[in-house]
Coordinates of C-alpha atoms and ligand atoms in Angstrom, one line a residue:
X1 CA 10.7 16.4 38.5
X2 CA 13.2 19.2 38.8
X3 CA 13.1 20.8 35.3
X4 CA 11.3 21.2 31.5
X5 CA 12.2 19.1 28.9
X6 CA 13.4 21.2 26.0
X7 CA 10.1 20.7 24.5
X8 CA 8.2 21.8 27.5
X9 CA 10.8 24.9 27.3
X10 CA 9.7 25.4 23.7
X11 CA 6.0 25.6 24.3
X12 CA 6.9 28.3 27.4
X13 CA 8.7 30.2 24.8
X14 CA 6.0 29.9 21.9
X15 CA 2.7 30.7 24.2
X16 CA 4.7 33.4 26.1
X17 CA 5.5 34.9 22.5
X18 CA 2.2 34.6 21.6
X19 CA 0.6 36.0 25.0
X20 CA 2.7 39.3 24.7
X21 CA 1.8 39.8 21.2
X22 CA -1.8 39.1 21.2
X23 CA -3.5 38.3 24.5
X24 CA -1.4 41.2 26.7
X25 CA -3.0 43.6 24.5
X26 CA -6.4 43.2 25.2
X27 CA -6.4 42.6 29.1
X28 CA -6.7 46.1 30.4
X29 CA -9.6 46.3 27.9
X30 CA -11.3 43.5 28.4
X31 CA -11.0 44.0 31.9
X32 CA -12.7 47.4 31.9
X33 CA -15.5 46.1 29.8
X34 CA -16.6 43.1 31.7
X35 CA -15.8 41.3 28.2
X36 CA -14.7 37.9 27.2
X37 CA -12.1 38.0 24.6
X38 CA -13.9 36.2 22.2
X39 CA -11.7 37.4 19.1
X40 CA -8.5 35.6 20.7
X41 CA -10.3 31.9 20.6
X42 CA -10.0 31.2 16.8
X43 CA -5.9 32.2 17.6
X44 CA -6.0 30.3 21.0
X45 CA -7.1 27.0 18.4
X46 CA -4.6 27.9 15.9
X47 CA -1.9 27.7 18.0
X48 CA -3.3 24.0 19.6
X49 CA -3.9 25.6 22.8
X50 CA -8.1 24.5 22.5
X51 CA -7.0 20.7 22.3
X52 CA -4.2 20.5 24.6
X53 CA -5.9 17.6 26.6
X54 CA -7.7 15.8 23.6
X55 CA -6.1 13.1 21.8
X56 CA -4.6 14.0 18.2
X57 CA -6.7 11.4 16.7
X58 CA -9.9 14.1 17.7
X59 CA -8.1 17.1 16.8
X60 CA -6.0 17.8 19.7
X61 CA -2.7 18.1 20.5
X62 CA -2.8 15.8 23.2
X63 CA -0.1 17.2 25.8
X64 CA 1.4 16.5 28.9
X65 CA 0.0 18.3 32.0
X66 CA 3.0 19.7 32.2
X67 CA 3.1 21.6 29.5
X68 CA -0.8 22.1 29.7
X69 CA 0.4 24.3 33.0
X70 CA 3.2 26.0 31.7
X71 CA 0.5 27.1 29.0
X72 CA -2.0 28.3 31.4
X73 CA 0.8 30.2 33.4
X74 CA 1.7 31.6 30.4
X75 CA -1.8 33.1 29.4
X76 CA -1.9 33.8 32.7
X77 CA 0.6 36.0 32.9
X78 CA -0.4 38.9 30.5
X79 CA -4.1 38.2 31.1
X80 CA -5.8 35.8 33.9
X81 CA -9.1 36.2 31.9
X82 CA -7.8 34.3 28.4
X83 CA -6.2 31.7 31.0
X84 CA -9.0 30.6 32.7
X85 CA -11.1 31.1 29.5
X86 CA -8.5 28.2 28.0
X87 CA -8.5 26.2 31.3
X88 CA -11.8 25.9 32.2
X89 CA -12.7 24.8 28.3
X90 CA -9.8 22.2 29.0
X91 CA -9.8 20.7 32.3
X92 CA -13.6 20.8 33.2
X93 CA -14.8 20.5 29.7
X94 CA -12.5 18.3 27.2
X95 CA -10.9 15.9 30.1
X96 CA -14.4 14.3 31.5
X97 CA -15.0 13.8 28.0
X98 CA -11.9 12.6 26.7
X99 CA -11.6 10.0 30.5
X100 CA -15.6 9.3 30.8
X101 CA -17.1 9.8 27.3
X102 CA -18.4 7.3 24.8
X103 CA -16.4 6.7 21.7
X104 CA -19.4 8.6 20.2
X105 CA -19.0 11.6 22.4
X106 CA -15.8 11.8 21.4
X107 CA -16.2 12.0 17.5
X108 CA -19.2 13.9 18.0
X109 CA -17.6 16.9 20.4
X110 CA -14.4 16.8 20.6
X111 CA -13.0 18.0 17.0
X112 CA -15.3 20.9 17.2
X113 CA -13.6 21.6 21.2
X114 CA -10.5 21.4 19.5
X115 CA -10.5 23.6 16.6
X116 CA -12.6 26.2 18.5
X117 CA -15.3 25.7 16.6
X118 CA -17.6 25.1 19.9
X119 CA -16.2 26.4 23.5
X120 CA -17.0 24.1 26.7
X121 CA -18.1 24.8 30.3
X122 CA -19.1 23.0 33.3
X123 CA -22.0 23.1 35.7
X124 CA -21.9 22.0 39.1
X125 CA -22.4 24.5 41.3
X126 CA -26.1 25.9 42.2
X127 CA -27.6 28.4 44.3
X128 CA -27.6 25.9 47.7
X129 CA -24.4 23.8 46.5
X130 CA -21.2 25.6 46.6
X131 CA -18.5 23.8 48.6
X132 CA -21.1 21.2 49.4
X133 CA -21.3 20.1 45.5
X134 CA -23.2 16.8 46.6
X135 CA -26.2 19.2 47.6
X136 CA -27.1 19.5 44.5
X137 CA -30.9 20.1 43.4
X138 CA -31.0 20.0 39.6
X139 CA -32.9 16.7 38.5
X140 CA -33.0 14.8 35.5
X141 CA -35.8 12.6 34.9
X142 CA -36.0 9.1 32.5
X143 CA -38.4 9.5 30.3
X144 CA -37.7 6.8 28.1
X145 CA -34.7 7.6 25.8
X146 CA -34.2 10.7 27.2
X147 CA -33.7 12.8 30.3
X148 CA -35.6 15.8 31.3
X149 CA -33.4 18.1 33.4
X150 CA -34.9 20.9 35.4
X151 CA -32.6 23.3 38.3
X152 CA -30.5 25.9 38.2
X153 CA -26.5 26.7 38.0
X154 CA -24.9 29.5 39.0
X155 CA -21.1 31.0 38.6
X156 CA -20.6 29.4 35.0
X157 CA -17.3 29.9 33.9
X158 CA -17.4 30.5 29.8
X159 CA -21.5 30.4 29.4
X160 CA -21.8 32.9 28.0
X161 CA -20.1 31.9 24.9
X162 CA -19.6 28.0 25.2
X163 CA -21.8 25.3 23.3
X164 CA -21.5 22.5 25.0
X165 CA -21.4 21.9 29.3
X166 CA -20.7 19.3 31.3
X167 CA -24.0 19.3 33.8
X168 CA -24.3 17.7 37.1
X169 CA -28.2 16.6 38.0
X170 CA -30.0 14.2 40.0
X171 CA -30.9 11.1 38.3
X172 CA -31.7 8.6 40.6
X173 CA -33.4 8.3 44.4
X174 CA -29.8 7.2 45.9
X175 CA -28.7 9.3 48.4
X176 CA -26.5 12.0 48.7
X177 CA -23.8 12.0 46.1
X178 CA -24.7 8.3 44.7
X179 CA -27.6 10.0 43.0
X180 CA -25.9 12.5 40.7
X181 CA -25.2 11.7 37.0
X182 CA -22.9 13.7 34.4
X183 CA -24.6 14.4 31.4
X184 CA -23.8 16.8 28.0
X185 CA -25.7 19.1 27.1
X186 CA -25.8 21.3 24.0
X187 CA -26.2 25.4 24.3
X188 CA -29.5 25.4 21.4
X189 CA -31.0 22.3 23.6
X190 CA -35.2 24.0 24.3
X191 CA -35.6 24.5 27.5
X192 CA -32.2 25.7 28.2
X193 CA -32.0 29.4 28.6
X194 CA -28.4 31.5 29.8
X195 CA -28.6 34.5 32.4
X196 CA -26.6 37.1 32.4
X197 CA -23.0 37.1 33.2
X198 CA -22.2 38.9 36.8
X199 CA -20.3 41.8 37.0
X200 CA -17.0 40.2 39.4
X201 CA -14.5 41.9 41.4
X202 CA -11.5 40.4 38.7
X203 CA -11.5 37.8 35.9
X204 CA -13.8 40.4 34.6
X205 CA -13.5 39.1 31.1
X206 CA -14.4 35.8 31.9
X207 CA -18.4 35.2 31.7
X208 CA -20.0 33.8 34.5
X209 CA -23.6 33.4 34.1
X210 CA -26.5 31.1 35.4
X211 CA -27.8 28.3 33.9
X212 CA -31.2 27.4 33.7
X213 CA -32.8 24.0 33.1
X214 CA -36.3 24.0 32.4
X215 CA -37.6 20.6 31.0
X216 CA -34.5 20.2 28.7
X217 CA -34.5 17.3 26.9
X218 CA -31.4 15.7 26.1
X219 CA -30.9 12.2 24.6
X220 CA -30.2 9.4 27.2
X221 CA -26.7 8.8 25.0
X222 CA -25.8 11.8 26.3
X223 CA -24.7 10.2 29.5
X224 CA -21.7 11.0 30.6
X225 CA -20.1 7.4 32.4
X226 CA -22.5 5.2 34.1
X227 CA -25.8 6.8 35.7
X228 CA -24.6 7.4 39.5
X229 CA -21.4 8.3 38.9
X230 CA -21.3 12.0 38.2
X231 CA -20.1 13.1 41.7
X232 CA -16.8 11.0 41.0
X233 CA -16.7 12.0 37.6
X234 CA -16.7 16.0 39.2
X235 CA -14.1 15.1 41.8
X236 CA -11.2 13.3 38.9
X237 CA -12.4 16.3 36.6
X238 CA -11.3 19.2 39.6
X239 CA -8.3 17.0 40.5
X240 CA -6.5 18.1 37.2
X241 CA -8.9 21.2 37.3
X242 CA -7.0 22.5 40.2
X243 CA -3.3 22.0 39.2
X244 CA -4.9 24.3 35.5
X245 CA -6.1 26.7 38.5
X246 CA -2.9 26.4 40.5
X247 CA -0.9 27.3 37.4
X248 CA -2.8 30.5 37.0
X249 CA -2.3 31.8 40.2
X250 CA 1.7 31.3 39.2
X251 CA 0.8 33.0 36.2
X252 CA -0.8 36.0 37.7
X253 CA 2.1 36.4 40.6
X254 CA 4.7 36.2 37.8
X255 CA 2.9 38.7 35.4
X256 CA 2.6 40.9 39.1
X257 CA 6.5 40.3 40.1
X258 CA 7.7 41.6 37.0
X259 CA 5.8 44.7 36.7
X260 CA 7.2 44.9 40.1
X261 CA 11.3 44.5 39.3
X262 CA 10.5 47.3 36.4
X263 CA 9.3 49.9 38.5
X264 CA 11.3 49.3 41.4
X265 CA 14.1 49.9 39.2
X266 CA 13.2 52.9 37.5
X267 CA 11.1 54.8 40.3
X268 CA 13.3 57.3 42.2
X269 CA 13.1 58.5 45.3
X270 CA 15.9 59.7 47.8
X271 CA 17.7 60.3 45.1
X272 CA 18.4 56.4 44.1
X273 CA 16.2 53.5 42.2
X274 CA 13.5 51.5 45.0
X275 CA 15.4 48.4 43.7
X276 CA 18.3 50.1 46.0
X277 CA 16.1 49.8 49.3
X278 CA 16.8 46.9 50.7
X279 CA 13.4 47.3 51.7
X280 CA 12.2 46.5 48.3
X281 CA 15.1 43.7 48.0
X282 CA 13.2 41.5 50.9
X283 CA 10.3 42.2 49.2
X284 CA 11.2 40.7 45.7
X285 CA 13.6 37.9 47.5
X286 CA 9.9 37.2 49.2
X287 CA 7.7 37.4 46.0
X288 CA 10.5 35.6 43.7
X289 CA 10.8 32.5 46.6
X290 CA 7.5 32.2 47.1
X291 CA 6.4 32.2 43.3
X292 CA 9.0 29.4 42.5
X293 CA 7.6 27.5 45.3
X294 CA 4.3 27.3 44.0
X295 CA 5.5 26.8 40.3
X296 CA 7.3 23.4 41.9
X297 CA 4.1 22.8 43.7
X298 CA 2.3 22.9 40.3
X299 CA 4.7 20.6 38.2
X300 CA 4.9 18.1 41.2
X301 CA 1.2 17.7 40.7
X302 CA 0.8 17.8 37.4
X303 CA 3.8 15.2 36.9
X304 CA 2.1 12.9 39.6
X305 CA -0.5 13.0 36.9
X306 CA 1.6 12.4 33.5
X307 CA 2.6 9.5 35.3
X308 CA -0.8 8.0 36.2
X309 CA -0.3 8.4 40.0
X310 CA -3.2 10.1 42.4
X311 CA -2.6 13.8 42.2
X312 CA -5.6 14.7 44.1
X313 CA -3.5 16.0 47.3
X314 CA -0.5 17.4 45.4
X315 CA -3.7 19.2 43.2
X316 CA -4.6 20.5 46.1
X317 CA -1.6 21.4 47.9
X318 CA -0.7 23.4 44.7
X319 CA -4.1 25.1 44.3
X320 CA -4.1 26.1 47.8
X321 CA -0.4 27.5 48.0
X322 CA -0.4 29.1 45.1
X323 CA -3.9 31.1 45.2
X324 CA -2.6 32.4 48.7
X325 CA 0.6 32.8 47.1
X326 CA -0.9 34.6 43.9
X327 CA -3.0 37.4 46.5
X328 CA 0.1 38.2 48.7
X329 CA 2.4 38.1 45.5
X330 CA 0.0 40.9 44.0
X331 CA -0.3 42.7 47.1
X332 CA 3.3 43.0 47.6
X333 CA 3.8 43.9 44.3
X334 CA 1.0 46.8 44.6
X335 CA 3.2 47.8 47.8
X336 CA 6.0 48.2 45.5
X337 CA 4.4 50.6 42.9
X338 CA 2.8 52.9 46.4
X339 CA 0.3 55.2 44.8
X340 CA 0.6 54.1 41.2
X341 CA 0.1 50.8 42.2
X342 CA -3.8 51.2 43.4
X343 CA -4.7 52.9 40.0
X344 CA -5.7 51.3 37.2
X345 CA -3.1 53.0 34.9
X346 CA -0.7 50.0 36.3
X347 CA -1.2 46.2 36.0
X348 CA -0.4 45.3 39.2
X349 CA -3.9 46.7 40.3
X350 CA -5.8 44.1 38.0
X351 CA -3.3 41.2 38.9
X352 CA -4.4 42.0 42.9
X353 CA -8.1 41.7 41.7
X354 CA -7.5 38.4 39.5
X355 CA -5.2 37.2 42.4
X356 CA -8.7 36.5 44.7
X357 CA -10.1 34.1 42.7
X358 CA -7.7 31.8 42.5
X359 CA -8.2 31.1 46.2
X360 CA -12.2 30.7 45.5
X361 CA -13.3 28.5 42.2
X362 CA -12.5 25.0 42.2
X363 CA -13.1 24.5 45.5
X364 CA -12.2 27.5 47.9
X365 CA -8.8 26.8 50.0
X366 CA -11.1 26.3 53.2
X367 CA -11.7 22.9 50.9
X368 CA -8.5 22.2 49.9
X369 CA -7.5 22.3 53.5
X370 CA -10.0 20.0 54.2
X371 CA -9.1 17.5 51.4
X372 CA -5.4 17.5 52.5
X373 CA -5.7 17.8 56.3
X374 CA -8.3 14.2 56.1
X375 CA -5.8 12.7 53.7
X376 CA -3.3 12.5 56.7
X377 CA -5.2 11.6 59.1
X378 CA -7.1 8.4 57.7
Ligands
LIG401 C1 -15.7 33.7 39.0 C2 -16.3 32.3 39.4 C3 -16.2 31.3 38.4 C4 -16.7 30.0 38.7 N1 -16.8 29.0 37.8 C5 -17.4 27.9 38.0 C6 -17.7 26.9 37.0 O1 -17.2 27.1 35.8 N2 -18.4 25.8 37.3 C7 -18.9 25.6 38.5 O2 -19.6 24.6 38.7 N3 -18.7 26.5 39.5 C8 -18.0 27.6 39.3 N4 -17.8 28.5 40.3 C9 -18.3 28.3 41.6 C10 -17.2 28.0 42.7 O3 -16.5 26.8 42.4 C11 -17.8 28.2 44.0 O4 -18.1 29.6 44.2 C12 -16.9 27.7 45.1 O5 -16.7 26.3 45.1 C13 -17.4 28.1 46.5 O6 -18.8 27.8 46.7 P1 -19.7 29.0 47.2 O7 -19.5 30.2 46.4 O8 -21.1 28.4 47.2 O9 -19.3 29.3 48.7 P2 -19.8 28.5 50.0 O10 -19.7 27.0 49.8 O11 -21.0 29.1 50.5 O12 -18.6 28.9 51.0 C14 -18.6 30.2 51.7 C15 -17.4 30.1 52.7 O13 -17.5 29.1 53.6 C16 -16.4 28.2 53.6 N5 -16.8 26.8 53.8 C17 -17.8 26.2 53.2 N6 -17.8 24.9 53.6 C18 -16.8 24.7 54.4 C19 -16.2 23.6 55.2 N7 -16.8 22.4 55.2 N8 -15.2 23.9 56.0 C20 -14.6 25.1 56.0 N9 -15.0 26.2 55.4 C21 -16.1 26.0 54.6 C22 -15.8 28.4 52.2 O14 -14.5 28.1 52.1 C23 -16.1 29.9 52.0 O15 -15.0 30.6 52.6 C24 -17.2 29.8 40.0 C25 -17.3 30.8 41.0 C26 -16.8 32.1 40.6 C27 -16.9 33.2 41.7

């Protein structure tokens, strides 16, 4: 897959139009704050972006992952707060429930996912289960139709704001990961109670609060798959989670590389333009390379899974190049701007900040090393 269909090219243009005119604004601000740009979500769901992976027949727009990355690139790239905001609400939200939900979980959530009516989040990780997700504490009890969860999440990406979360607990006595079940659970459910958001080194818009479970009740319908499968049902939903993440990263390097080119062309010294340095020439050859590497990393996977073949490895392979890739992008680009660069007065400082992430959520790249490096060696 060597190049975006004039459609996919469309969408670039449209979103890219739309990023510079309404989300670019805001990022510096939002930033600063520690606040999720919550006035950009009725715009994001005007434009379809809420429903990219949700069938038209609920609401969606139901589009290639393709064009679900070149989307999340695109937000990325004026503000990597509004694009995880929009990928984390699609890949770990919409997906498990569009692939693993009931034809009743579908009417009943995903319209209101689409339009941007409710937001969506997903809780896996707790205090003792990070990279080891299958440690998992949080239970949930059968209590005849129902289940009573009780446990904690932590590092909650869109809690603070979202209605409805995907939430991993332990359902039965099986061991290890056999136990876990996925289940839905709605933000006004008793018993369910937010924390605060923590104050993070980037992403600082995007909220990332605890969870707290204490004898929530949620309907048994609610489910999601068969009881025991929830630990598969996490691994499918990160697969496509991590190409959304991988696309970021691209998104932040471009958004850095750019600011980059403008000031190396317009900052003097020795009497000539940076861009003149050849210097600064290997440096942008380096950032520009690398960049398009990952972006072909990115499609590869998300291809793999338009066509309905395992993208788990080429997920990972993306998500792991690319966040490195996003962090030395950033840096370099910060290199470029010297003294201006490390101040806030310049983008390039916040890119560098939102750059870390990338290599950290959805499964650090320690993980995604470990997940490609077994794969050749079964
Ligand atoms: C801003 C933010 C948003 C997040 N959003 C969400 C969300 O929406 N939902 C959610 O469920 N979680 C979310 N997370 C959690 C995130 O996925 C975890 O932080 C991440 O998976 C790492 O887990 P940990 O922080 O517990 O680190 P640990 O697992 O404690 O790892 C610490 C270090 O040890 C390394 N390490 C651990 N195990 C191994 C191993 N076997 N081999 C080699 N190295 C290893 C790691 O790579 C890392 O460098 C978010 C986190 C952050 C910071």
């Amino acid at each position: 897959m060597f190049g975006l269909t004039d459609e996919q090219e469309l969408i670039r243009s449209s979103v890219r139009e739309f990023s510079e005119a309404e989300v670019a604004p805001l990022a510096a601000e939002i930033d600063r704050d520690h606040r999720p740009p919550l006035e950009t979500i009725p715009k994001l769901a005007e434009l379809g972006l809420l429903g990219i992976l949700i069938p038209e027949q609920y609401g969606g727009t139901e589009m290639d992952s393709v064009s679900y990355c070149v989307v999340i690139e695109e937000l990325s790239r004026c503000c990597a707060t509004t694009g995880v905001m929009v990928e984390a609400h699609s890949s770990l939200c919409t997906w498990p429930i569009v692939h693993f939900g009931t034809e009743e979980h579908k009417q009943r959530y995903l319209p209101d996912l689409a339009s941007g009516v409710k937001m969506g989040a997903f809780g896996l990780t707790e205090p003792g289960a990070g990279s080891d997700a299958g440690a998992l504490a949080t239970t949930a009890r059968r209590d005849g139709d129902e289940f009573v969860l009780n446990g904690q999440k932590v590092f909650i990406t869109g809690g603070g704001y979202s209605e409805v979360f995907i939430v991993f607990a332990r359902s039965t006595e099986a061991p290890g990961t056999k136990g876990i079940s996925a289940f839905i659970v709605d933000r006004d459910t008793p018993g369910f109670t937010i924390g605060e958001g923590e104050r993070k080194l980037g992403i600082r818009g995007s909220s990332t609060p605890p969870l707290m479970f204490s004898d929530v009740r949620i309907p048994a319908t609610n489910l999601l798959g068969r009881e025991g499968q929830g630990f598969e049902i996490a691994m499918a939903t990160l697969d496509g989670g991590r190409t959304g993440i991988a696309a970021q990263a691209v998104g932040i390097a471009q958004g850095a590389f750019e600011a980059a080119i403008d000031y190396a062309q317009q900052r003097v010294q020795f009497g000539k333009p940076l861009a003149a340095l050849q210097a600064i020439q290997w440096m942008i050859a380096d950032m520009a390379t690398s960049i398009d590497a990952g972006r072909l990393l990115v499609y590869q996977a998300a291809d793999l899974e338009d066509r309905g073949i395992p993208h788990g490895i080429a997920a990972a392979q993306a998500k792991l190049f690319c966040g490195e890739m996003a962090s030395a992008v950033a840096g370099k680009a910060i290199q470029i701007h010297g003294g201006n660069g490390y101040t806030e007065a310049y983008p390039v400082e916040r890119a560098y900040r939102d750059a870390k992430i990338t290599e950290i959520y959805e499964g650090t790249s320690e993980i995604q090393r470990l997940v490609i490096g077994r794969s050749f060696l079964r």
